[in-house]
Short mmCIF file of C-alpha atoms and ligand atoms in Angstrom, two decimals:
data_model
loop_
_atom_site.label_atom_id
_atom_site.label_comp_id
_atom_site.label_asym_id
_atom_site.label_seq_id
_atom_site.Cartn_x
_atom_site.Cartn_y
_atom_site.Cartn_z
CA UNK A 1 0.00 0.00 0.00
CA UNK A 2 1.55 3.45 -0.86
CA UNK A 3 1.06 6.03 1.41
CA UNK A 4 0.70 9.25 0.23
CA UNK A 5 -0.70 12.63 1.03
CA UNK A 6 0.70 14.97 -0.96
CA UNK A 7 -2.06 16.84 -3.22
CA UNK A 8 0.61 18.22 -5.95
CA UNK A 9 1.06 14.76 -7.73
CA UNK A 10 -1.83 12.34 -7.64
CA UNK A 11 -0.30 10.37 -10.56
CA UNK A 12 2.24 8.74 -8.24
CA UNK A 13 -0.76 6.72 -7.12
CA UNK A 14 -1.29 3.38 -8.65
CA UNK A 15 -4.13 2.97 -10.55
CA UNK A 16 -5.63 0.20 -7.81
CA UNK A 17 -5.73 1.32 -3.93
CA UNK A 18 -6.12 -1.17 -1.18
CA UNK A 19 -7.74 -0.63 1.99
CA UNK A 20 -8.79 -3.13 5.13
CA UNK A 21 -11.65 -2.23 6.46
CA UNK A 22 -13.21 -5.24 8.99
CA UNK A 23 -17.01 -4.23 8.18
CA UNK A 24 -19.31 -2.11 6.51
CA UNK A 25 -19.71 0.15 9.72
CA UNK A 26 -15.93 -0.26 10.73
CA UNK A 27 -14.84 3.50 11.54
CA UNK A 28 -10.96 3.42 9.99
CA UNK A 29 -7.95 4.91 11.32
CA UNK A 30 -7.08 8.69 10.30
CA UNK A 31 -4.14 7.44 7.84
CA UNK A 32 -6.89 4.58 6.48
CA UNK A 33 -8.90 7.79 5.90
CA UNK A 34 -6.21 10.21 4.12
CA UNK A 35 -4.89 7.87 1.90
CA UNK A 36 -8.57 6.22 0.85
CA UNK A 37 -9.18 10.22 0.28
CA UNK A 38 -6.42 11.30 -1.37
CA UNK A 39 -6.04 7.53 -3.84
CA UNK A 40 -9.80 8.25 -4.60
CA UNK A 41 -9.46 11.69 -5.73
CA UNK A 42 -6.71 10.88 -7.88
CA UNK A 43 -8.99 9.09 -9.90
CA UNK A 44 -7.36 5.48 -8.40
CA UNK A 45 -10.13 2.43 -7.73
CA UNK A 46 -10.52 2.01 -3.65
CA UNK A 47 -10.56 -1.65 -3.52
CA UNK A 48 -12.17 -3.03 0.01
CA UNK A 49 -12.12 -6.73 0.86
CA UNK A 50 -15.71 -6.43 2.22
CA UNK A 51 -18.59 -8.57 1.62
CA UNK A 52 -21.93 -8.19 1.30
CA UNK A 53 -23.49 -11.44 2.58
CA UNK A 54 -27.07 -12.47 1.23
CA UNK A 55 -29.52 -13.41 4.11
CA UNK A 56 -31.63 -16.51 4.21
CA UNK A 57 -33.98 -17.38 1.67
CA UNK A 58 -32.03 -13.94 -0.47
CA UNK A 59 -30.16 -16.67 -2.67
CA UNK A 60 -33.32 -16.37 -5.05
CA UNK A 61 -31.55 -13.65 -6.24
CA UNK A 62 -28.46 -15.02 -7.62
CA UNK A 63 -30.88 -15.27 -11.11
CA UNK A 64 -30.35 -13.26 -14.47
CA UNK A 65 -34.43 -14.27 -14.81
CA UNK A 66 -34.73 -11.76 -12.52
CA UNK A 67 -34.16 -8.98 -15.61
CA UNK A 68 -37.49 -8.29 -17.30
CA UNK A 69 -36.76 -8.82 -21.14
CA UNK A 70 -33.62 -7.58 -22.59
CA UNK A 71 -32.61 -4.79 -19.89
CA UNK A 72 -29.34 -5.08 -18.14
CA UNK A 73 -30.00 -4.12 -15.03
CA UNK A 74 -32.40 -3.97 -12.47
CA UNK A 75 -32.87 -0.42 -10.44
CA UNK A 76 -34.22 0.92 -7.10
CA UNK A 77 -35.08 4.11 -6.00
CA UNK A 78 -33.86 4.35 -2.22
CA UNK A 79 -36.22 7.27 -1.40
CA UNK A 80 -39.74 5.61 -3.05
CA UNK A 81 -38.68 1.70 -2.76
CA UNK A 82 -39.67 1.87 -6.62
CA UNK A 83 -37.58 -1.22 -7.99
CA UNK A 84 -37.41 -0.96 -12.07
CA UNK A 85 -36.54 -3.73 -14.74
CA UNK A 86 -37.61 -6.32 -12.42
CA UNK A 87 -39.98 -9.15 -13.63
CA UNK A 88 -43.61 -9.18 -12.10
CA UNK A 89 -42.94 -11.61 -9.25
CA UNK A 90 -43.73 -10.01 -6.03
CA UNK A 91 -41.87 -12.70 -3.74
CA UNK A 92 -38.81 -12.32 -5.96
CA UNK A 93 -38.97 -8.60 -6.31
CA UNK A 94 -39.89 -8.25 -1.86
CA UNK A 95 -36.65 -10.21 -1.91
CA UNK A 96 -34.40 -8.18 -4.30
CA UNK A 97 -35.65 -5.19 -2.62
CA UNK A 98 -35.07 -5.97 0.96
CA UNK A 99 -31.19 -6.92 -0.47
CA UNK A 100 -30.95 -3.87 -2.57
CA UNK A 101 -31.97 -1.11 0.23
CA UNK A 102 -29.76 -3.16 3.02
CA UNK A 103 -26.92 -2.15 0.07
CA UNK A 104 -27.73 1.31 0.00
CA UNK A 105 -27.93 1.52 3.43
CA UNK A 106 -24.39 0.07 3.91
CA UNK A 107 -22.87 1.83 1.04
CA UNK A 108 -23.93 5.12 2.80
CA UNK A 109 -22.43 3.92 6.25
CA UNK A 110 -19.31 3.28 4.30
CA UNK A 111 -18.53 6.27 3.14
CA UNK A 112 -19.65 8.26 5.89
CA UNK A 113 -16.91 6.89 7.98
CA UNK A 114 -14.37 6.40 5.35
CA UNK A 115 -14.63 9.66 3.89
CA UNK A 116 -15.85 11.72 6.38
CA UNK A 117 -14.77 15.30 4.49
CA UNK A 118 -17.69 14.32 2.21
CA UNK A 119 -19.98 13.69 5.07
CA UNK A 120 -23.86 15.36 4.81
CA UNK A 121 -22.48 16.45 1.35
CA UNK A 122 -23.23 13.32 -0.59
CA UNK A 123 -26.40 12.53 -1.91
CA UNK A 124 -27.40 8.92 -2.77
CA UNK A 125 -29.06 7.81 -6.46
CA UNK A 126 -29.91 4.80 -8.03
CA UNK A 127 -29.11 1.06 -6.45
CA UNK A 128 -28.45 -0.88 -9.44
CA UNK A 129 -28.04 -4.54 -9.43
CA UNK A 130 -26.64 -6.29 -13.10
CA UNK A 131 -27.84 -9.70 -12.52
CA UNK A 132 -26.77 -11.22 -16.52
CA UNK A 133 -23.02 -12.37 -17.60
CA UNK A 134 -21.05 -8.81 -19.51
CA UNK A 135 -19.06 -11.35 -21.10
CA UNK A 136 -20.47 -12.38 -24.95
CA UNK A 137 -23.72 -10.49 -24.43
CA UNK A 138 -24.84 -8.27 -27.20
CA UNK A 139 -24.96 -5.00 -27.34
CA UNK A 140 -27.21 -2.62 -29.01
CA UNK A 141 -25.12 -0.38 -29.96
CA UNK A 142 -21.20 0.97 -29.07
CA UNK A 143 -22.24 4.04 -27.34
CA UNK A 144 -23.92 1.49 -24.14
CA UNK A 145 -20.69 -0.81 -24.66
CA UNK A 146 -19.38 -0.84 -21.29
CA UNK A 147 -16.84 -3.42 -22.04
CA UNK A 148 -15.04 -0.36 -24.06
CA UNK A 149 -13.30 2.20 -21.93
CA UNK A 150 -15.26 5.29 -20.85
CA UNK A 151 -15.59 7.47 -18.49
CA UNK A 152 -19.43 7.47 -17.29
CA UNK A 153 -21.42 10.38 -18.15
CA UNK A 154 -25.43 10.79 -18.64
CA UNK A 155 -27.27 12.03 -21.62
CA UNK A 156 -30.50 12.47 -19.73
CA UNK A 157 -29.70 13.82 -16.40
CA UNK A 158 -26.99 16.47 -16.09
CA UNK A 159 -25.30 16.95 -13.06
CA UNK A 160 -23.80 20.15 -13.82
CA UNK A 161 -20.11 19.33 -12.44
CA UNK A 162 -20.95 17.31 -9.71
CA UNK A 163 -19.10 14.39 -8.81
CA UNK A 164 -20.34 10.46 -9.23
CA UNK A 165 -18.92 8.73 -6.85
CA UNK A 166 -19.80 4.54 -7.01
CA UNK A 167 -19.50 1.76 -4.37
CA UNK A 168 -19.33 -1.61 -6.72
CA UNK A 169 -19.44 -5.40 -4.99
CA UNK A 170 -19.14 -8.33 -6.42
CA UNK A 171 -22.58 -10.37 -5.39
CA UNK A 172 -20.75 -13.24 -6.99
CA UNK A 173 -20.36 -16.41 -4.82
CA UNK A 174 -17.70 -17.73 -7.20
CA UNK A 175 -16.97 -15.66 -10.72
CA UNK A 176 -14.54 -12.54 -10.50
CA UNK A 177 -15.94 -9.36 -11.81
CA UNK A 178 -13.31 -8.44 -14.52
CA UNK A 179 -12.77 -4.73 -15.51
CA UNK A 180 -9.99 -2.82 -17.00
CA UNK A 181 -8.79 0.56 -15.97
CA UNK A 182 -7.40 3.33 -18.11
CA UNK A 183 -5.17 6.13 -18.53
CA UNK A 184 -5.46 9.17 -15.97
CA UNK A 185 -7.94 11.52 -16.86
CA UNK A 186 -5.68 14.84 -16.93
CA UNK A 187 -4.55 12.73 -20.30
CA UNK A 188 -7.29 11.49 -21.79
CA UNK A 189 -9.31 14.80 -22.02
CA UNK A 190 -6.30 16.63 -22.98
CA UNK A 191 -6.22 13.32 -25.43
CA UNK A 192 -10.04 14.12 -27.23
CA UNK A 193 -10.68 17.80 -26.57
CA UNK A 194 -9.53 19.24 -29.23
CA UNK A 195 -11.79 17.27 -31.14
CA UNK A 196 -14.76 18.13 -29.53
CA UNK A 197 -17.11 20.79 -30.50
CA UNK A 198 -18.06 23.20 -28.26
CA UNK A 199 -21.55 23.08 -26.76
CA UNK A 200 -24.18 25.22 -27.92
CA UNK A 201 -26.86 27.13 -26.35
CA UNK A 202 -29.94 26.48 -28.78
CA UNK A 203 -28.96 22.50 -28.57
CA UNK A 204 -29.04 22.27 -24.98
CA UNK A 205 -32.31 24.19 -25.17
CA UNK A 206 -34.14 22.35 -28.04
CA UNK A 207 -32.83 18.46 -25.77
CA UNK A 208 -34.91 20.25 -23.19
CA UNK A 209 -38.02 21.25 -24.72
CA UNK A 210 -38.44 18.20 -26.43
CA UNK A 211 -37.79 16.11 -23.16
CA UNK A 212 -34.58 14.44 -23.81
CA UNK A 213 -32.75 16.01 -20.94
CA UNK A 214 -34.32 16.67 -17.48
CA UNK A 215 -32.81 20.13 -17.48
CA UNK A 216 -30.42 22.20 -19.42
CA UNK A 217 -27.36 20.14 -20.68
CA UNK A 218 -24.73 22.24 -19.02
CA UNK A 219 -21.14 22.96 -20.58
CA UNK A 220 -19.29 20.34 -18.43
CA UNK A 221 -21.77 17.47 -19.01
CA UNK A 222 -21.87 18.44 -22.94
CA UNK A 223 -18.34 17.83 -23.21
CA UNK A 224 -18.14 14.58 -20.72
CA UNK A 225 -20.89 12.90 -22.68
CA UNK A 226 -18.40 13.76 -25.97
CA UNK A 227 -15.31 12.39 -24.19
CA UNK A 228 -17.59 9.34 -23.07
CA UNK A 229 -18.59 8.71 -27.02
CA UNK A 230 -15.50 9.63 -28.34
CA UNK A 231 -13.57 7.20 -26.33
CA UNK A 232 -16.22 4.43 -27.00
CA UNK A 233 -16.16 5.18 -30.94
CA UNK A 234 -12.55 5.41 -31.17
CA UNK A 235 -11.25 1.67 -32.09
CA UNK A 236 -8.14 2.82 -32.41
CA UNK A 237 -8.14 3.61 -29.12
CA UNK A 238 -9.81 0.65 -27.23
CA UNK A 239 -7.26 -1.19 -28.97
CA UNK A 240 -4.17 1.06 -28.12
CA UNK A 241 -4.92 2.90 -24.99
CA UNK A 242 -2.77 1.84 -22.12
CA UNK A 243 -4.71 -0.17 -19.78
CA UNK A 244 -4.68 -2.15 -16.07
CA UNK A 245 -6.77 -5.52 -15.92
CA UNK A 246 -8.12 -5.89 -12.86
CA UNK A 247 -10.63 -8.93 -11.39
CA UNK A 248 -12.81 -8.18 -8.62
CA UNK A 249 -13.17 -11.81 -6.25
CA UNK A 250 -16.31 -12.80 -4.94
CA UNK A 251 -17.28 -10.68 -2.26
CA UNK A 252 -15.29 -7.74 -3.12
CA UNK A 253 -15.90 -4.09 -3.14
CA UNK A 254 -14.34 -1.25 -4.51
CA UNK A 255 -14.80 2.39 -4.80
CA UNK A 256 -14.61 4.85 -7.87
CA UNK A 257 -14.95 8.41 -9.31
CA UNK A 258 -16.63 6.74 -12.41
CA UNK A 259 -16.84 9.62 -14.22
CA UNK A 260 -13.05 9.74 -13.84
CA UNK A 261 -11.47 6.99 -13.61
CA UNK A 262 -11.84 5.44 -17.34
CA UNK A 263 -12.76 1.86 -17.21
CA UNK A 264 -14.22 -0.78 -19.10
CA UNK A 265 -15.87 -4.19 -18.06
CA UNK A 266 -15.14 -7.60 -19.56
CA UNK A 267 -16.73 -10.11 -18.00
CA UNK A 268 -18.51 -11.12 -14.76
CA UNK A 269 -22.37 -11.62 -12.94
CA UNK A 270 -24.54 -10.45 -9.93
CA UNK A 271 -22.74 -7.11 -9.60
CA UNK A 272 -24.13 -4.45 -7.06
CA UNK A 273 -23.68 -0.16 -7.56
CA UNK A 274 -24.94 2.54 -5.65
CA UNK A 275 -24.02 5.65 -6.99
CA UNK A 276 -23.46 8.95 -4.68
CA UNK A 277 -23.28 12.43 -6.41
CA UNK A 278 -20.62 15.18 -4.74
CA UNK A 279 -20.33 19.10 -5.56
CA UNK A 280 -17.16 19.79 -7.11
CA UNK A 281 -16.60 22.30 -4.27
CA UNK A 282 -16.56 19.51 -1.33
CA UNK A 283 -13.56 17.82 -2.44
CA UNK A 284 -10.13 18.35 -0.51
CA UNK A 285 -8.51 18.58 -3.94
CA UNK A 286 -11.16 20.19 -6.65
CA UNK A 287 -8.35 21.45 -9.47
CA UNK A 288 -8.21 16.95 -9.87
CA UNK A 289 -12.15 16.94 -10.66
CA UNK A 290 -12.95 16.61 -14.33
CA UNK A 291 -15.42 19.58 -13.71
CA UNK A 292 -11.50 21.82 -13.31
CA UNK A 293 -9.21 20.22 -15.63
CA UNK A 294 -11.87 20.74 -19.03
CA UNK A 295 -12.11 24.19 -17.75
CA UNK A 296 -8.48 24.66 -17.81
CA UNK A 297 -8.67 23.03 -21.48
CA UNK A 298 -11.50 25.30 -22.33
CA UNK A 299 -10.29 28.84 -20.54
CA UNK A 300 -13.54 29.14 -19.25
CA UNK A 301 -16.29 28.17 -16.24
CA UNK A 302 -18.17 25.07 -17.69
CA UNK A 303 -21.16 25.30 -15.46
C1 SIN B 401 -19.65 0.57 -16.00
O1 SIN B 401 -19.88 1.41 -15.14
O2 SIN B 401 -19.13 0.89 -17.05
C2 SIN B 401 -20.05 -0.88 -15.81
C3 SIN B 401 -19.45 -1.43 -14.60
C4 SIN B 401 -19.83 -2.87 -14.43
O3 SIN B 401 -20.92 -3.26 -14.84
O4 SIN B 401 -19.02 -3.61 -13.86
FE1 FE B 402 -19.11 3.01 -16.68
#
């Protein structure tokens, strides 16, 4: 494990962090706390040997016939218990639920203690649970590829420069969850920017009036949905970008910036996410946030 706590170079972080933590609710030790900080805002993956074990008679839900038709994943709403994707089975679904919001509910202890700079600031979304194998399934098209690198962005629901910060586990019992990480971001968007065209007014306006956004498309998530795509259409570079395999073991979970860290999935079942969303402003180190370095790149405030 490298300790380090210096905020002037976050690339002399490996990719891949370790922490022990004993449980969910553990409270670590301040260094445990700095460097989990300091590795996650430097765009590293937080890995945590901690599982997530399924209760009795929750087994039921180690089945990809719990996906209704060809959707991926299944989703839950902590604050309305709505669960979404799930087939009509009410003793399967009262099941997946119960598991789903004990994850939330965990994944928000988690954090609160391990990162406690970001406590009260972070606000929960989605629980998603991806019940079906990555590896060999179609796709429908490149731009929901996850097995190509990307950095996650969302073409629906800007978030105007605020973080997204996701607790993964490996629901497993006995496949790995394999994933590949990319190059820093600092490179990447210095990589495609040039490239990109710069957002405009009227286009952000007409997504909204016809619906396809759920407000304005701000600057910042106009160009992070362009580095997403361009990264995901660019063979070249899915087959030439340097990259870090990685394999999650059952009952693992790790901890990402997703929408900084690039990374791609290649194989592996029953995987669980919560996502938490940060303002830019909470962070210890904001000038690493993708929010500051494509202003730097533009010259100009992108929200
Ligand atoms: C992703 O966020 O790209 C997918 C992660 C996963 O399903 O393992
Ligand atoms: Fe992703």
């Amino acid at each position: 494990m490298l300790l380090h706590l210096d905020g002037d170079d976050p690339m002399a972080m490996n990719p891949v962090e370790t922490v022990q933590l004993s449980h969910w609710e553990s409270i670590p030790e301040p260094g445990v706390v700095a460097h989990a900080l300091d590795a996650l805002e430097s765009g590293c993956v937080l890995r945590l040997p901690l599982a997530f074990p399924l209760e009795e008679g929750e087994q039921v839900v180690l089945s990809d016939a719990l996906l209704d038709g060809s959707r991926k994943n299944i989703s839950y709403d902590p604050a309305t218990g709505r669960l979404k994707g799930c087939v009509d089975d009410p003793a399967l679904a009262g099941r997946l639920r119960a598991v789903m919001a004990r994850y939330a509910r965990l994944s928000a202890s988690l954090l609160d203690n391990l990162l406690p700079a970001y406590r009260g600031q972070l606000e929960a979304g989605r629980t998603s649970y991806r019940p079906a194998e990555i590896a060999g399934r179609p796709v429908r098209s490149w731009r929901r590829d996850d097995t190509r690198l990307h950095v996650d962005a969302f073409p629906a629901t800007p978030v105007n420069g605020r973080r997204l910060l996701r607790v993964f586990h490996n629901l497993n019992p006995e496949g790995v969850r394999r994933w590949c990480v990319g190059e820093p971001f600092p490179e990447l968007a210095r990589r495609f920017f040039g490239q990109i065209p710069p957002p405009a007014r009227w286009q952000a306006r007409l997504l909204a009036l016809l619906g396809l956004t759920r407000s304005l498309r701000s600057p910042y998530d106009h160009y992070m949905l362009q580095l997403h795509d361009r990264m995901k259409a660019d063979l070249d570079y899915q087959y030439s970008a340097g990259r870090l395999a990685l394999a999650f073991a059952p009952g693992e979970t790790w901890v990402v910036f997703s929408d900084q860290a690039s990374h791609a999935v290649l194989g592996g079942q029953f995987m669980l996410e919560q996502t938490f969303y940060l303002p830019v402003e909470q962070m210890v180190y904001p000038e690493r946030s993708p929010l500051r370095v494509l202003e730097k790149l533009a010259g100009r405030p992108l929200v």
